[in-house]
Coordinates of C-alpha atoms in Angstrom, one line a residue:
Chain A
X1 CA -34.9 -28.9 -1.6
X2 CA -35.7 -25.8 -3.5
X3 CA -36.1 -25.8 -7.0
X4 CA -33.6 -23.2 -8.4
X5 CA -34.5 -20.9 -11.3
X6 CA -31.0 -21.1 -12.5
X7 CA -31.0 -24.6 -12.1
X8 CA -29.0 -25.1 -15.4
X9 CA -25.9 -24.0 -13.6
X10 CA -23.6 -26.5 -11.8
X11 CA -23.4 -26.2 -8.1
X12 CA -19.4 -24.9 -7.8
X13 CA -20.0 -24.3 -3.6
X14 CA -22.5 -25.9 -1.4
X15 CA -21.7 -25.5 2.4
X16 CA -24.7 -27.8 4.8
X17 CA -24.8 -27.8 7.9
X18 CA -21.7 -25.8 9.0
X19 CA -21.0 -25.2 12.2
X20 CA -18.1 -23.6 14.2
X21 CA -17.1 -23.3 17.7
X22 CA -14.4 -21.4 19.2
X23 CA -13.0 -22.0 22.9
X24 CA -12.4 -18.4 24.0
X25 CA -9.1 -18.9 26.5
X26 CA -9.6 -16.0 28.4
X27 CA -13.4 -16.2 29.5
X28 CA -12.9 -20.1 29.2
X29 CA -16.3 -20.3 27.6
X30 CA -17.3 -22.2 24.3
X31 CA -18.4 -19.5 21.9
X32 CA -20.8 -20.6 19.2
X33 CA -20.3 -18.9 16.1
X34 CA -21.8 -20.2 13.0
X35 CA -24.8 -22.1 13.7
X36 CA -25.2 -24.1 10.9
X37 CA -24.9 -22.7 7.4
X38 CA -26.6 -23.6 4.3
X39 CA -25.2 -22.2 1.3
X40 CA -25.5 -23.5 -2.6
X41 CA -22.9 -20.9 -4.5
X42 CA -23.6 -21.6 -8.5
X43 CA -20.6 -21.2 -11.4
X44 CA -20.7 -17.9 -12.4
X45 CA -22.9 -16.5 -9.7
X46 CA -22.1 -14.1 -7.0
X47 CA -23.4 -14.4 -3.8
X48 CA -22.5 -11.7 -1.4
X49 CA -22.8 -12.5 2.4
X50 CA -24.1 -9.4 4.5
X51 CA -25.4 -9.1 8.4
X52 CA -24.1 -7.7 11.7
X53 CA -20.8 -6.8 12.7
X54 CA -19.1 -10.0 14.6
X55 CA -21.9 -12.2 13.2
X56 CA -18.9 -14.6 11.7
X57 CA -19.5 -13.7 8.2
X58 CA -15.9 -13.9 7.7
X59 CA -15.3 -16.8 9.9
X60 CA -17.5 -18.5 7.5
X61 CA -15.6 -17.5 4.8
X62 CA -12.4 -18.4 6.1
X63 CA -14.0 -21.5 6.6
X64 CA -14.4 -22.1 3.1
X65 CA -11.3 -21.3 2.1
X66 CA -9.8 -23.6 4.3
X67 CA -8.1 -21.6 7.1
X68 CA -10.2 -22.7 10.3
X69 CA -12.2 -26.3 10.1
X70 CA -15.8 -26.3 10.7
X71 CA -16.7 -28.6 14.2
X72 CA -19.6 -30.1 12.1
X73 CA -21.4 -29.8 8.3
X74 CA -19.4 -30.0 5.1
X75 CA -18.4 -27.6 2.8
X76 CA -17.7 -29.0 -1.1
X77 CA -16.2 -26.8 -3.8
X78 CA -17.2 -28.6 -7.1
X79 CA -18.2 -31.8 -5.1
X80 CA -14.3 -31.7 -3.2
X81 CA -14.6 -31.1 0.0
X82 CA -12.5 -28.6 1.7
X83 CA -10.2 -29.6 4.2
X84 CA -7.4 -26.9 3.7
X85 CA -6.5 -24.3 1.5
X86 CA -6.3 -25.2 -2.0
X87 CA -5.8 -23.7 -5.1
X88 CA -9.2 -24.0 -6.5
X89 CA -10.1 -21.2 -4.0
X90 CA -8.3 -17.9 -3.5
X91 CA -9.2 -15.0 -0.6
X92 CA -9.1 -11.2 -1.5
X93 CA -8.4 -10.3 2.3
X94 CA -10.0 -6.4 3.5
X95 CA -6.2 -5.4 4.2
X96 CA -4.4 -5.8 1.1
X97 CA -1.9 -7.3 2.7
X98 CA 0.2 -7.1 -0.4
X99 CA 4.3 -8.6 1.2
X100 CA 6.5 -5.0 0.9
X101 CA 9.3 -6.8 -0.3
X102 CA 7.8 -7.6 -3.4
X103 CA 7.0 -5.7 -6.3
X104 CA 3.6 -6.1 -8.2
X105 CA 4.5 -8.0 -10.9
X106 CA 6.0 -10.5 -7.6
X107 CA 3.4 -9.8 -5.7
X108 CA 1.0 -11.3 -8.1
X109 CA 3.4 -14.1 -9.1
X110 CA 3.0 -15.2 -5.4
X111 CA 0.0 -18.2 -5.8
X112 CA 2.0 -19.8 -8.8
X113 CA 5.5 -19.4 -7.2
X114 CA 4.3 -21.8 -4.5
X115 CA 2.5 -23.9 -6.4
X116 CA 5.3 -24.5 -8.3
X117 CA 4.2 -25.8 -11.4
X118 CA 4.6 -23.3 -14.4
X119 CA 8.1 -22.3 -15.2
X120 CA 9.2 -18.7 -14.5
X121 CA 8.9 -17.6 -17.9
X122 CA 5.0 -18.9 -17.8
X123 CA 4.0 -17.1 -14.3
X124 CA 5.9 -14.3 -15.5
X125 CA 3.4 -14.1 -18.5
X126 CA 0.3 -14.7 -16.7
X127 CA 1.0 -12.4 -13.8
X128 CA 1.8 -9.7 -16.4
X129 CA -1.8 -10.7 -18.3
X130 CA -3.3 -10.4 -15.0
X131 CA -1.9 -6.9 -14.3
X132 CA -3.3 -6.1 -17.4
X133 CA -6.8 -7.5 -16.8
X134 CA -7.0 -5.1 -13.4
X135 CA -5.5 -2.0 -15.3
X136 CA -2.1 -1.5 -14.0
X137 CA 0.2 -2.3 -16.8
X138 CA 2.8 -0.1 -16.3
X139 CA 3.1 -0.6 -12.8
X140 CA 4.6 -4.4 -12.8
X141 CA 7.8 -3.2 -11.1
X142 CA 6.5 -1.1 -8.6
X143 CA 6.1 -1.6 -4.9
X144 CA 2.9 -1.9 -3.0
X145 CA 4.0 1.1 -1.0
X146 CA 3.9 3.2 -4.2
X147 CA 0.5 2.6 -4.8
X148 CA -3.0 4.4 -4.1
X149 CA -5.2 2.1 -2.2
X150 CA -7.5 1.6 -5.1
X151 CA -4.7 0.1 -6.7
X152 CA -3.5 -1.8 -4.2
X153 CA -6.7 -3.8 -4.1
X154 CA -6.3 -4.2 -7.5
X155 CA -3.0 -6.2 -7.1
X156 CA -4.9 -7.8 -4.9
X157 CA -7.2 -9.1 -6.8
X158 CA -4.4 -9.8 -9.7
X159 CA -3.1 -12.0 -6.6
X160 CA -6.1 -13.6 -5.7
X161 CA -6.9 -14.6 -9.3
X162 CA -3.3 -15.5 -10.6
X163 CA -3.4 -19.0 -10.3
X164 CA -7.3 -19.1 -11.3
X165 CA -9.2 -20.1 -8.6
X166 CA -13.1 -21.3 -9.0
X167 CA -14.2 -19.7 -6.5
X168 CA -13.3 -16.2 -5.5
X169 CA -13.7 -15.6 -1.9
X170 CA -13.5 -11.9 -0.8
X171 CA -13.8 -10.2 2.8
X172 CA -14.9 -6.8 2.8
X173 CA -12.1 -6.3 -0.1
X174 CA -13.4 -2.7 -0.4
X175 CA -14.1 -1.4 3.2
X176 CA -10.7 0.9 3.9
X177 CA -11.7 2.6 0.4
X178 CA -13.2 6.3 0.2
X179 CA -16.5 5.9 -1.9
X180 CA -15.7 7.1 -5.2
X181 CA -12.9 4.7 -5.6
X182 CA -15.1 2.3 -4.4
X183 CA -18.5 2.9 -6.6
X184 CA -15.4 2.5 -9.3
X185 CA -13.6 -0.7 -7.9
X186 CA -17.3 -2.3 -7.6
X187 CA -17.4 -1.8 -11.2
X188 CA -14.3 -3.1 -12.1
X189 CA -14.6 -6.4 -10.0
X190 CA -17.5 -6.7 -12.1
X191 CA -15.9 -7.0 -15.1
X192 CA -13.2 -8.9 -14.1
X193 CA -14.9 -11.7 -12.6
X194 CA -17.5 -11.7 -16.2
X195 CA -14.1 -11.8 -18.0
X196 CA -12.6 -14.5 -16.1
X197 CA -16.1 -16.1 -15.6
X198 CA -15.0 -16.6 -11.6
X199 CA -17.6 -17.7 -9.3
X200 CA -17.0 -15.3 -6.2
X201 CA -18.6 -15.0 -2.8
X202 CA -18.1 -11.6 -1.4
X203 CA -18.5 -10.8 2.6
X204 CA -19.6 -7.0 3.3
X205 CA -21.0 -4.3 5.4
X206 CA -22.3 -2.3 2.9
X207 CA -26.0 -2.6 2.1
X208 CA -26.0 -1.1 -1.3
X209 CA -22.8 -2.7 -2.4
X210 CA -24.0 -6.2 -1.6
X211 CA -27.1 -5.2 -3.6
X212 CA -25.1 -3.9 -6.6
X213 CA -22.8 -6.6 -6.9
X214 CA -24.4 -9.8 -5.8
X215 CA -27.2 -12.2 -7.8
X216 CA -28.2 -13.5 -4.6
X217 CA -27.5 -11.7 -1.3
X218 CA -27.5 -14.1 2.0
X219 CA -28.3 -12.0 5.5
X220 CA -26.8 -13.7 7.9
X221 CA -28.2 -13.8 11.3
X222 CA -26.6 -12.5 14.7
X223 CA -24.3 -14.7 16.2
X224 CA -24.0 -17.7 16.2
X225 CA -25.0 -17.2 12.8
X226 CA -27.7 -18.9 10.5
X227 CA -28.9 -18.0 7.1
X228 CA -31.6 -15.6 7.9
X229 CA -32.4 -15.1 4.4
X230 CA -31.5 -15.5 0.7
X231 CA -32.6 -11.8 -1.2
X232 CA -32.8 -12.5 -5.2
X233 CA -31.4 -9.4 -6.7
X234 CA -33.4 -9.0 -9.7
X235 CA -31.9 -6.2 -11.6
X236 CA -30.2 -6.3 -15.0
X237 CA -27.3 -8.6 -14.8
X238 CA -25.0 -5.6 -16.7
X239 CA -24.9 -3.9 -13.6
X240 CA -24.1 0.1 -14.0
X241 CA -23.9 2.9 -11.2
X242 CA -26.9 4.6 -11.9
X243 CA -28.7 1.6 -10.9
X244 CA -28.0 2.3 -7.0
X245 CA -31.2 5.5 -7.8
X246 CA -33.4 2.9 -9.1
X247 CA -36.5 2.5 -6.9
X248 CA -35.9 -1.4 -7.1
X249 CA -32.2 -0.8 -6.0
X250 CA -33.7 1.0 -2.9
X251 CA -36.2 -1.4 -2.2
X252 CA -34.0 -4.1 -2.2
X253 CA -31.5 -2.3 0.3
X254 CA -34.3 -1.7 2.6
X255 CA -35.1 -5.0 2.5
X256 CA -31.7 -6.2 3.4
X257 CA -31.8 -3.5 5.7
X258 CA -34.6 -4.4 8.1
X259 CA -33.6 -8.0 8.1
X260 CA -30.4 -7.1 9.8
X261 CA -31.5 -4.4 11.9
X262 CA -34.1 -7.1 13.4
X263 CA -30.8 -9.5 14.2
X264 CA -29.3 -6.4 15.7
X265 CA -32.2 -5.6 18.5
X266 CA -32.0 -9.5 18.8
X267 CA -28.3 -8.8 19.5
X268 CA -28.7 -5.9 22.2
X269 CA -31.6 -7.4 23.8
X270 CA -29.4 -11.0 24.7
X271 CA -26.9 -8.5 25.9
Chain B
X1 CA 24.2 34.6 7.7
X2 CA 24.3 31.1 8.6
X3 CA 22.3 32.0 11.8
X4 CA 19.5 33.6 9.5
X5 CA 17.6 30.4 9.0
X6 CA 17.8 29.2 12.3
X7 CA 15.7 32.1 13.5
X8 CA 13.3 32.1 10.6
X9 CA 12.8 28.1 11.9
X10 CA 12.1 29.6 15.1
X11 CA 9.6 31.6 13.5
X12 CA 7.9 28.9 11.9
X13 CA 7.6 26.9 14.7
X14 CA 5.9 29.2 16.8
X15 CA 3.8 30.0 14.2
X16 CA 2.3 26.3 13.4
X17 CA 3.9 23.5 15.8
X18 CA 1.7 20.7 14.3
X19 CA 4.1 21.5 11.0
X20 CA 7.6 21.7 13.1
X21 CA 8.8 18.0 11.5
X22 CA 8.3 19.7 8.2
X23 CA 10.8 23.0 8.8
X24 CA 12.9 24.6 6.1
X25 CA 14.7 22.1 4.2
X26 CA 17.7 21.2 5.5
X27 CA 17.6 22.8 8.5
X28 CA 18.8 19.6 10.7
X29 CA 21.7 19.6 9.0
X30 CA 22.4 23.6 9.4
X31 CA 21.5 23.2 13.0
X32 CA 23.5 20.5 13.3
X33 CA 26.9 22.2 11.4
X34 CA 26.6 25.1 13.1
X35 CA 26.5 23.4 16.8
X36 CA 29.3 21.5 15.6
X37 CA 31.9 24.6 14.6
X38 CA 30.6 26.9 17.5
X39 CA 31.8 24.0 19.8
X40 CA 34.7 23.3 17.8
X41 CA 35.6 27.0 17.9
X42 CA 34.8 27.3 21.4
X43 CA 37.0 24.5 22.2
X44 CA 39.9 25.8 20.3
X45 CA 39.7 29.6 21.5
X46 CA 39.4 28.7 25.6
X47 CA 42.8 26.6 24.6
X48 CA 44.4 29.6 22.3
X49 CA 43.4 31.9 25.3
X50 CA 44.5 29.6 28.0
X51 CA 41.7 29.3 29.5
X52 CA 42.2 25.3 29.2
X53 CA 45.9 23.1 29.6
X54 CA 46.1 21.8 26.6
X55 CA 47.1 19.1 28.7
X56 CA 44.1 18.1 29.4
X57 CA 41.9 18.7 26.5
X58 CA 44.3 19.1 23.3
X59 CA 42.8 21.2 21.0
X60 CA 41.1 20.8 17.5
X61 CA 43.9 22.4 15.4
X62 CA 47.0 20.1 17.6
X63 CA 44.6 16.5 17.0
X64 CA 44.4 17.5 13.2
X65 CA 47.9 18.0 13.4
X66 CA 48.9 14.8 15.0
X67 CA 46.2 13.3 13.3
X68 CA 48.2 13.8 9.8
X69 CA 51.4 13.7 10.8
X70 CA 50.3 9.8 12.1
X71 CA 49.4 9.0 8.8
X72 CA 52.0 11.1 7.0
X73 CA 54.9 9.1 9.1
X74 CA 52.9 5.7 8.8
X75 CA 52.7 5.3 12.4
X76 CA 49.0 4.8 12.7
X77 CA 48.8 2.1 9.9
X78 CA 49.7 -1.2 12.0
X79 CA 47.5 0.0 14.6
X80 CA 44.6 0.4 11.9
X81 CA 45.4 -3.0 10.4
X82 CA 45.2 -5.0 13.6
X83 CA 41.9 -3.1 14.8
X84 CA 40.5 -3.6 11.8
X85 CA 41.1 -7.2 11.5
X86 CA 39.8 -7.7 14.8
X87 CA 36.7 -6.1 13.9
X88 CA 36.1 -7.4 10.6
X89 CA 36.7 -10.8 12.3
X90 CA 34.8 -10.4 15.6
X91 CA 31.8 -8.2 14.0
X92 CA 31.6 -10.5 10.6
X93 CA 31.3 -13.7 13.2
X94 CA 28.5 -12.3 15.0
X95 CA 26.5 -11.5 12.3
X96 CA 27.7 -15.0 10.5
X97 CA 26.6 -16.4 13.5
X98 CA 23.8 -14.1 15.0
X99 CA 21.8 -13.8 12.0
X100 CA 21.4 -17.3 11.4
X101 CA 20.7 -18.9 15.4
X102 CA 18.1 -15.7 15.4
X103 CA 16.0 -16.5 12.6
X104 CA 16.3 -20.3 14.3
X105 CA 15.4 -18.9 17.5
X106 CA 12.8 -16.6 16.3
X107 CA 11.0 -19.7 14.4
X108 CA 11.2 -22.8 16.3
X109 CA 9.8 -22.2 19.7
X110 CA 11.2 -25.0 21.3
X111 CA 14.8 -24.2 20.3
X112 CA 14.0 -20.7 21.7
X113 CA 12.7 -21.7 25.2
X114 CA 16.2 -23.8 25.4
X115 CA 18.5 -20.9 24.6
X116 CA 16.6 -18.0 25.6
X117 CA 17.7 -18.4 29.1
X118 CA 21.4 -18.5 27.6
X119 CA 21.2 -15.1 25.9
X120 CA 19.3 -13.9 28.0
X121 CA 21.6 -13.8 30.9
X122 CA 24.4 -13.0 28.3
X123 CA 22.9 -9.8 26.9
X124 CA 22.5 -8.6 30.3
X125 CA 26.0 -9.3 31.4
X126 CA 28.6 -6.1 30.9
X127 CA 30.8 -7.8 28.6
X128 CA 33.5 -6.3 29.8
X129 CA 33.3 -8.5 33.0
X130 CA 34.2 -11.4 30.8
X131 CA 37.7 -10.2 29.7
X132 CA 39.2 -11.6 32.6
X133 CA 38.0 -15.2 31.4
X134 CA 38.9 -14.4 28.0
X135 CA 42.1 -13.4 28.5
X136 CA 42.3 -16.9 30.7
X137 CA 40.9 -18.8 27.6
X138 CA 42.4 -16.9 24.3
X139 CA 45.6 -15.5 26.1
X140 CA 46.1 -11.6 24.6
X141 CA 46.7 -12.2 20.8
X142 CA 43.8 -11.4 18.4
X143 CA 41.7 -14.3 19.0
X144 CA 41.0 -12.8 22.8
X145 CA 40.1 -9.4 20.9
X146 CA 38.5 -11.0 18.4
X147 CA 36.2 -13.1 21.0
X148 CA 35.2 -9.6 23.1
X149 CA 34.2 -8.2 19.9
X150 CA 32.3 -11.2 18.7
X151 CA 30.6 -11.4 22.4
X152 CA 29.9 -7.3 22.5
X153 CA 28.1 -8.0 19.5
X154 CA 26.5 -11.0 18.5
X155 CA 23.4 -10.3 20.9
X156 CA 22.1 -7.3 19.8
X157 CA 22.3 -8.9 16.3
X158 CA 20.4 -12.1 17.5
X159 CA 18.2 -10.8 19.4
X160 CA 17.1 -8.2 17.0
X161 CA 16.7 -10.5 14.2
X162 CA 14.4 -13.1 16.7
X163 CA 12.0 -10.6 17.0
X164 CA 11.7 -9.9 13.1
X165 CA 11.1 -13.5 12.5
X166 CA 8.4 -13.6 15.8
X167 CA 6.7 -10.2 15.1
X168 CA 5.9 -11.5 11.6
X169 CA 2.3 -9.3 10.4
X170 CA -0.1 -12.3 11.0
X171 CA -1.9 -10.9 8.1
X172 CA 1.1 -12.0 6.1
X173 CA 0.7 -15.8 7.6
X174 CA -2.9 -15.5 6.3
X175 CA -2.4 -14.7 2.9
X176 CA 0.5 -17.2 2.8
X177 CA -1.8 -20.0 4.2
X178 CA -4.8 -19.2 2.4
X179 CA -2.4 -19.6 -1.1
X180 CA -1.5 -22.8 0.2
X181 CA 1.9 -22.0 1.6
X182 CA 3.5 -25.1 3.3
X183 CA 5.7 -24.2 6.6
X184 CA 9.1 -24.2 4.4
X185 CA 7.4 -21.9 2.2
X186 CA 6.2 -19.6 4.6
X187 CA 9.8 -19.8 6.1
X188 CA 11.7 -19.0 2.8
X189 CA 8.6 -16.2 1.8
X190 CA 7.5 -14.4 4.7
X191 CA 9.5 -14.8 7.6
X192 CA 12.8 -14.5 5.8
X193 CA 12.1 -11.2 4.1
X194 CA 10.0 -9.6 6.8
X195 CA 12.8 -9.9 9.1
X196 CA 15.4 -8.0 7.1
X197 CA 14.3 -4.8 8.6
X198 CA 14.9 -5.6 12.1
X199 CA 18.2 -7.4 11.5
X200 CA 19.6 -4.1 9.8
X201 CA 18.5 -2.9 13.6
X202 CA 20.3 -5.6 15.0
X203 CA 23.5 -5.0 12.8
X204 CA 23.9 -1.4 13.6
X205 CA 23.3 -1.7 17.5
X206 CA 25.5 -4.8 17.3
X207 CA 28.3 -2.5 15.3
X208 CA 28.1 0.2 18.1
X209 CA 29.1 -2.7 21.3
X210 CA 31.8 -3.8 18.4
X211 CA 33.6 -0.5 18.7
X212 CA 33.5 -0.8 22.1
X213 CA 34.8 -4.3 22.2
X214 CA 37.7 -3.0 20.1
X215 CA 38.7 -0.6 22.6
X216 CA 37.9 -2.5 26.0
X217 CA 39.8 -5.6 24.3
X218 CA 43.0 -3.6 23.4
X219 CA 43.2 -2.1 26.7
X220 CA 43.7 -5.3 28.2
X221 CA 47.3 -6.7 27.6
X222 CA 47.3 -5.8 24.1
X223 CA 50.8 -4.9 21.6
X224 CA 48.8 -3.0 18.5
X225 CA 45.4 -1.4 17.7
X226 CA 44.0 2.0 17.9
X227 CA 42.5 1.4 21.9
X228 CA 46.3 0.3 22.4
X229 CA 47.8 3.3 20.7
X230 CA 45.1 5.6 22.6
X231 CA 45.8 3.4 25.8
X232 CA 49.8 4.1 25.7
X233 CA 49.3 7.8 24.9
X234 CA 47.3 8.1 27.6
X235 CA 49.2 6.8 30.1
X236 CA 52.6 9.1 28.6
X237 CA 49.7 12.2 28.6
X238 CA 49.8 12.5 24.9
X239 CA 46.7 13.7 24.9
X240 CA 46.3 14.7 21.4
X241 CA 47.0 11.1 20.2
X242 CA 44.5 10.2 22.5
X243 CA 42.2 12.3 20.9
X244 CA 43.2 11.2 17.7
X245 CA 42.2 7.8 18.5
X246 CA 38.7 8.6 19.8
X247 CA 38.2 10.8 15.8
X248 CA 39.3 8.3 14.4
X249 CA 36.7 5.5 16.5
X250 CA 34.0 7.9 16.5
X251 CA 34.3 8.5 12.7
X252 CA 34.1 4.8 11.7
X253 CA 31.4 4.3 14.2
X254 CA 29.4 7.0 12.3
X255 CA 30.1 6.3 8.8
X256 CA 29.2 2.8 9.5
X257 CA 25.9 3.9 11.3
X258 CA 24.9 6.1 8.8
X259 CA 25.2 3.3 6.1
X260 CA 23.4 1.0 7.8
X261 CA 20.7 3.9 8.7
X262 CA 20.5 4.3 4.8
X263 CA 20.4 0.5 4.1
X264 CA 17.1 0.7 7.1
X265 CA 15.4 3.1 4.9
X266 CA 15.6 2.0 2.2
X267 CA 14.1 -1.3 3.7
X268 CA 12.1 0.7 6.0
X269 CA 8.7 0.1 3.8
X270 CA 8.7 -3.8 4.8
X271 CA 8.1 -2.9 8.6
X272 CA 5.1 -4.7 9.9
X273 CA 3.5 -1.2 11.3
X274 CA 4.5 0.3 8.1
X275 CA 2.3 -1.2 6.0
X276 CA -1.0 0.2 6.4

């Protein structure tokens, strides 16, 4: 057992020993995909999850939110664990995926029309709150199909947070974005999670937005995956865009960057 | 004059093809009123001129001519009533009926593999080759109409609506699941409204083999309708009644079209590959 520094934070995910197998029907082989995953998220923290394409950083994800089932380990969310989706967790997909049919303000209502416990006037309320919180009031009966994709991450989000999940899961929410609307969406997930106080574990590609976003980033190794390594992040928590020309910043990224590049040679060499 | 845009189109075109879709605005539709009056004018000078019998092809002046005097006399109305009640009847059943067994069809698998084979072998069948049963089953009063139109165009309908509810955006079922969605749920919120799209599809091809079902129907043994009217004039060589009948089919084919068209655009932003 490590001794954490931030060891005055509750645990809100701890994943041990996860492990996922997948029988590929066409080659009728067993393909091993996660090899075991050790992961302690803490309240308030976010942990961003980084490493080579079709390592299974998003298999583990969707493992956590309940959509495929681990062949061995356990994976607890506040000490439950997770054996299907639930509304203590909530996924920002990469496609927005937003349903065409409904506008924004339904849209976001989604979460807490299934859930089915708050009366209409009370989703209606928080949905609209939530629209506010991502900046689009004014836009709670448009369609998705009327939005920039900025903003259509945003409703996302809105979506993702409606019914006030503890743990925020997202996959590469950002990656169809150009890269001034996402420097500027980075920003804004910032705020949103420190105004909500969500703890959120965010799946990426992107060095330097793993680096700007995350307190802890986890490389993942090539497939089947294991935690390769755990980088602290050690700059400011108030994060700001200038910070991505700090020398630390840098440092950090090449960090991150070797350890993957190592996993990819591993990766074309086995092939 | 009207020509005039036409050629600056032309222009256009030659000048940057990757733009061609964009065009002057409007231009489909001048294109497309032009064609329309060159042939009508055509068509009315070779009969003027003699070119043509009139026999044979009428004209466009003599079918608006009998065209009005039919509705000024009132002898077109009984024949409009009883095809129109046959296809209100015989279309409204197929989509009361096609809509519903194709979202059933499209979501349980099992109920699917049982009827597929059914439709299957239904869809593919001219349905005109089942009038002679029909008539042997319903006789020649309006339920035999009524059942050709209801088998012309229940399929297209069902089968068009199946594949709404089975080419559902899996991405959809993600997001559903992941928010905890339970199978009724995903039913009621992502399977129902995804599918509207493709059942407007299914409506307007099914109205299309309704038309025709209205005319194949009357032709056999029948004592009213417009396919009955056309089917008598024909056979007395009244052919600018027949042509009167085939305006009249063709117009409510396309006004109903174009509605449904409008309705499919309008809904046209829910399409799975429309998404993105």
């Amino acid at each position: 057992m490590t001794e954490d520094v931030n060891q005055r934070n509750r645990e809100k995910l701890r994943a041990r020993g996860v492990r996922l197998d997948y029988w590929n029907e066409r080659t009728r082989r067993r393909l091993e995909i996660l090899a075991g995953i050790d992961l302690t998220v803490r309240e308030g923290e976010l942990v961003a999850i980084v490493g080579p394409s079709g390592c299974g950083k998003s298999t583990f994800l969707a493992a956590v939110d309940g959509l495929v089932k681990p062949n061995a380990g356990a994976i607890e969310v506040d000490g439950n664990p997770v054996i299907a989706p639930g509304h203590d967790r909530a996924m920002v997909f990469q496609q927005d995926c937003l349903f065409p049919w409904r506008t924004v303000l339904r849209n976001v209502s989604y979460g807490l029309e299934l859930r089915g416990e708050l009366s209409r006037h009370e989703i209606r309320k928080r949905a609209e709150s939530l629209i506010e919180l991502v900046g689009l009031t004014g836009f709670a009966d448009s369609y998705p199909h009327e939005l920039s994709g900025g903003m259509r991450q945003r409703v996302n989000i809105a979506r993702a947070l409606a019914p006030h999940p503890e743990l925020l899961l997202l996959d590469e929410p950002f990656a169809s974005l150009d890269a001034q609307t996402r420097d500027f969406m980075q920003l804004e997930l910032l705020k949103i999670l420190a105004r909500t106080g969500t703890t959120a574990l965010f799946v990426t590609h992107q060095i330097d937005e793993a680096v700007f976003l995350a307190n802890r980033v986890a490389v993942f190794s090539a497939r089947p995956a294991r935690i390769k390594q755990i980088v602290e992040v050690d700059l400011p928590p108030q994060r700001s865009l200038e910070m991505k020309l700090w020398p630390r910043f840098r440092e950090l990224q090449d960090e991150i960057w070797r350890s993957i590049y190592q996993e990819t040679i591993h990766l074309t060499a086995a092939e | 004059m009207t020509i005039e845009p036409a050629a600056e189109v032309l222009i256009l075109e030659a000048a940057e093809p990757a733009e061609r879709r964009v065009g002057l605005r409007g231009e489909g539709a001048i294109l497309g009123t032009v064609s329309v009056a060159g042939f009508l004018l055509l068509w009315q000078t070779s009969v003027a001129m003699g070119w043509i019998a009139p026999l044979f092809v009428s004209s466009p002046a003599r079918i608006l001519v009998t065209g009005f005097g039919m509705f000024r006399d009132g002898s077109i109305y009984p024949d409009l009533a009883v095809s129109g009640e046959e296809f209100i009847l015989g279309f409204g059943l197929a989509a009361l009926a096609g809509i519903p067994l194709g979202i059933l069809m499209g979501w349980y698998y099992r109920l699917n593999a049982v009827l597929d084979p059914f439709v299957n072998a239904l869809y593919a069948t001219p349905r005109i080759a089942l009038m002679p049963l029909i008539i042997i089953w319903f006789g020649v009063d309006l339920s035999a109409k009524i059942a050709i139109i209801f088998l012309s165009s229940v399929f297209p309908v069902l089968v068009s609506t199946m594949t709404g509810v089975r080419t559902i955006d899996r991405d959809f079922i993600r997001v559903a699941r992941s928010f905890g969605a339970t199978d009724r749920q995903l039913f009621r919120t992502v399977a129902l409204p995804s599918s509207v799209p493709n059942l407007l599809t299914g409506l307007r091809l099914g109205l299309g083999h309704a038309l025709i079902g209205i005319v194949v129907g009357e032709m056999y043994g029948a004592s009213a309708g417009i396919g009955f009217m056309m089917q008598t004039a024909g056979a007395t060589f009244q052919t600018d009644k027949v042509m009167v009948g085939i305006a009249l089919i063709a117009a409510a084919g396309m006004a109903m079209t174009r509605l449904l068209k409008a309705l499919e655009k309008r809904f046209d932003a829910w399409r799975p590959d429309h998404h993105l």
